[in-house]
Short mmCIF file of C-alpha atoms in Angstrom, two decimals:
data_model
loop_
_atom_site.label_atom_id
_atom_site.label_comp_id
_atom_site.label_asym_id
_atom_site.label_seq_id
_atom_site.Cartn_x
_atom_site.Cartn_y
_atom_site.Cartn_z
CA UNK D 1 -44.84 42.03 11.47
CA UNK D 2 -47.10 42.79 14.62
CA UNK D 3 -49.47 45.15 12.51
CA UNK D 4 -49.46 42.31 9.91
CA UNK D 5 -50.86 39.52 12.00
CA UNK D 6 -53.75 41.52 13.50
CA UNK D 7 -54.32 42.39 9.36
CA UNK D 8 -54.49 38.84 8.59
CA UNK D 9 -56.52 37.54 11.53
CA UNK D 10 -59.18 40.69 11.14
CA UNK D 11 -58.91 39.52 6.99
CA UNK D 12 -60.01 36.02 8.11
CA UNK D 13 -62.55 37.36 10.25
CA UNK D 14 -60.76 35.60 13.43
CA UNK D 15 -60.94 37.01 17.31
CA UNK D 16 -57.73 36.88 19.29
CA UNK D 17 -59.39 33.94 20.99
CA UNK D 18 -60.25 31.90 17.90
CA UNK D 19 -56.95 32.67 16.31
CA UNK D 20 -55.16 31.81 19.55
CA UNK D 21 -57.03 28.59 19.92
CA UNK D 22 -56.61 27.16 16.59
CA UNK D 23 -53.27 27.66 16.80
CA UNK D 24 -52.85 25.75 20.36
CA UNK D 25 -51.36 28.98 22.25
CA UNK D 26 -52.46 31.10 24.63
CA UNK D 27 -54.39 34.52 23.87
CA UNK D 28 -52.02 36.14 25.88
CA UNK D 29 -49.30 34.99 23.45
CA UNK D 30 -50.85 36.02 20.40
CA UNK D 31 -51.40 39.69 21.86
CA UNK D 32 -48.07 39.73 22.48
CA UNK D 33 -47.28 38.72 18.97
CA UNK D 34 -50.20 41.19 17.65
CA UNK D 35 -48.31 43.97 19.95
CA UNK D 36 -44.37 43.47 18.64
CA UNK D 37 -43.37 42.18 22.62
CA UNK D 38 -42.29 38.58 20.77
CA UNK D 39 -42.61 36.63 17.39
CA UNK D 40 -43.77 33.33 16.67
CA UNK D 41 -41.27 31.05 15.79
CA UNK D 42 -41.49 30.23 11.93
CA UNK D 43 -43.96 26.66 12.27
CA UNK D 44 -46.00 29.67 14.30
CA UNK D 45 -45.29 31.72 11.52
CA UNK D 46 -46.77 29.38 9.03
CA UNK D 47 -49.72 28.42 10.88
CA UNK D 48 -50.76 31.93 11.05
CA UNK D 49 -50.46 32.30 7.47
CA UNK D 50 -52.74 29.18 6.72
CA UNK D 51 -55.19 29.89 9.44
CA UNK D 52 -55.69 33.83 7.95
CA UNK D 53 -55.65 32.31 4.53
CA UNK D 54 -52.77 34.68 3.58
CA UNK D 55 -49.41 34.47 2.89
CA UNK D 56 -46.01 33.99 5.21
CA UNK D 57 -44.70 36.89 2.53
CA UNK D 58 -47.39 39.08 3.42
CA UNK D 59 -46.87 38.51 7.62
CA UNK D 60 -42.96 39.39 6.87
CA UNK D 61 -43.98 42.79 4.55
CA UNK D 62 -42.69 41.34 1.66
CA UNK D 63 -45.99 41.63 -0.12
CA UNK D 64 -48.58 43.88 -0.01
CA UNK D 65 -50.76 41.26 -1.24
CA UNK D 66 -52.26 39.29 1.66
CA UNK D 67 -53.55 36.07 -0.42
CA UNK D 68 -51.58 33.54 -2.85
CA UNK D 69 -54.27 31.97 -4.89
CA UNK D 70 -55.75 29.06 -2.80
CA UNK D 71 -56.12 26.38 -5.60
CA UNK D 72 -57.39 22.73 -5.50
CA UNK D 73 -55.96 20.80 -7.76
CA UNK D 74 -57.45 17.03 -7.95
CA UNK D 75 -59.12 16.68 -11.55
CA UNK D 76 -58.95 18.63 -14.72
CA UNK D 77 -61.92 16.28 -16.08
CA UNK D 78 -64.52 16.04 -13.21
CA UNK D 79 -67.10 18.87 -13.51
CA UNK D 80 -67.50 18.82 -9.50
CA UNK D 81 -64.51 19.00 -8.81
CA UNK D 82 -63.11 22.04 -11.34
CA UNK D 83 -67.21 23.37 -9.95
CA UNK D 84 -65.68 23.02 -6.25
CA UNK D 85 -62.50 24.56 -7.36
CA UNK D 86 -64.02 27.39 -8.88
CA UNK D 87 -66.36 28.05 -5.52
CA UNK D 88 -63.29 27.95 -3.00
CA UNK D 89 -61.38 30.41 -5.17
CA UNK D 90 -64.09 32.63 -3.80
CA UNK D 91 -63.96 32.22 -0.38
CA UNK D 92 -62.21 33.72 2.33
CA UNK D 93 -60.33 31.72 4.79
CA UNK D 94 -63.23 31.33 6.55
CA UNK D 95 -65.53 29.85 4.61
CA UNK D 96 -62.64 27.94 3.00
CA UNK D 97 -62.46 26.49 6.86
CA UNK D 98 -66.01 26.12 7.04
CA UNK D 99 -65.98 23.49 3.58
CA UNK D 100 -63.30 21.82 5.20
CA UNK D 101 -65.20 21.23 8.50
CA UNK D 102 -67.98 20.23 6.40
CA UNK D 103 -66.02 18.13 4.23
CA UNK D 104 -64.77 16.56 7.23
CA UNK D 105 -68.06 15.42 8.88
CA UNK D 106 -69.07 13.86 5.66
CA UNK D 107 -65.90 11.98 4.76
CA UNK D 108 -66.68 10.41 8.77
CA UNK D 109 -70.61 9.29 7.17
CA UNK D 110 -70.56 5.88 5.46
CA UNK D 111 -73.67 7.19 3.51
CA UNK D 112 -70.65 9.48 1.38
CA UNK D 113 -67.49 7.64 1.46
CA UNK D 114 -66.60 5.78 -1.79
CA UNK D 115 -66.87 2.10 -1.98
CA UNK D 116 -64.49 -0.53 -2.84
CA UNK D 117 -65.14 -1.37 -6.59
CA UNK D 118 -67.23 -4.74 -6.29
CA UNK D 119 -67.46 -3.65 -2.31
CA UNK D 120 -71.29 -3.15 -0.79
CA UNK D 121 -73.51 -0.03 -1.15
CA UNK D 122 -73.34 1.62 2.15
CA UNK D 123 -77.08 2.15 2.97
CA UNK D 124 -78.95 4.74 1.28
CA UNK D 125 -76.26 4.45 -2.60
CA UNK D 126 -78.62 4.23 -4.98
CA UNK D 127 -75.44 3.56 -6.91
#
């Protein structure tokens, strides 16, 4: 497993220090899962895997195939939606986590959020 985890956070394009922070532990504690001293416990386990962007099979050597298909599945009938699905299917975990940031920042602007039906335009919806 220890070669595995320094695959998948290299794969996501991660430092020790990123990795380690997003996950809440210390750097020190990932090197010693990256070097075999210790594993993470399998919640650890599983926020590796979604972190990397690959799967808990792959961190274990069951699979030789580091990604599952990362999928969003909200609409078959809204074209920006099945567009948006298309366009994460493409990223990396990385720029996956970079549309959720993003995403993030505008669900938090009134400007973006959807209204209420028969609730007020926030400013600036032409709508």
């Amino acid at each position: 497993m220890k070669n595995r985890i320094v695959l998948a956070r290299e794969f996501a394009g991660l430092s020790q220090k990123e990795l380690a922070r997003r996950l809440g532990i210390s750097p020190s504690t990932l090197n010693g899962y990256e070097k075999g001293n210790h594993e993470p416990k399998p919640q650890g386990l599983a926020n590796i895997a979604q972190i990397c962007g690959v799967t808990v099979d792959y961190l274990l050597g069951l699979t030789e195939e580091p990604e599952g298909r990362f999928t969003v599945t909200v609409s078959g009938t809204d074209p920006q939606m099945d567009e948006l699905n298309r366009l994460a299917g493409m990223l990396n975990a990385r720029g996956l986590q970079k549309v959720v940031d993003y995403a993030c920042d505008l669900t938090g602007n009134p400007d973006y959020q959807k209204r209420p039906l028969g609730g007020p335009a926030p400013s600036g919806d032409a709508s």
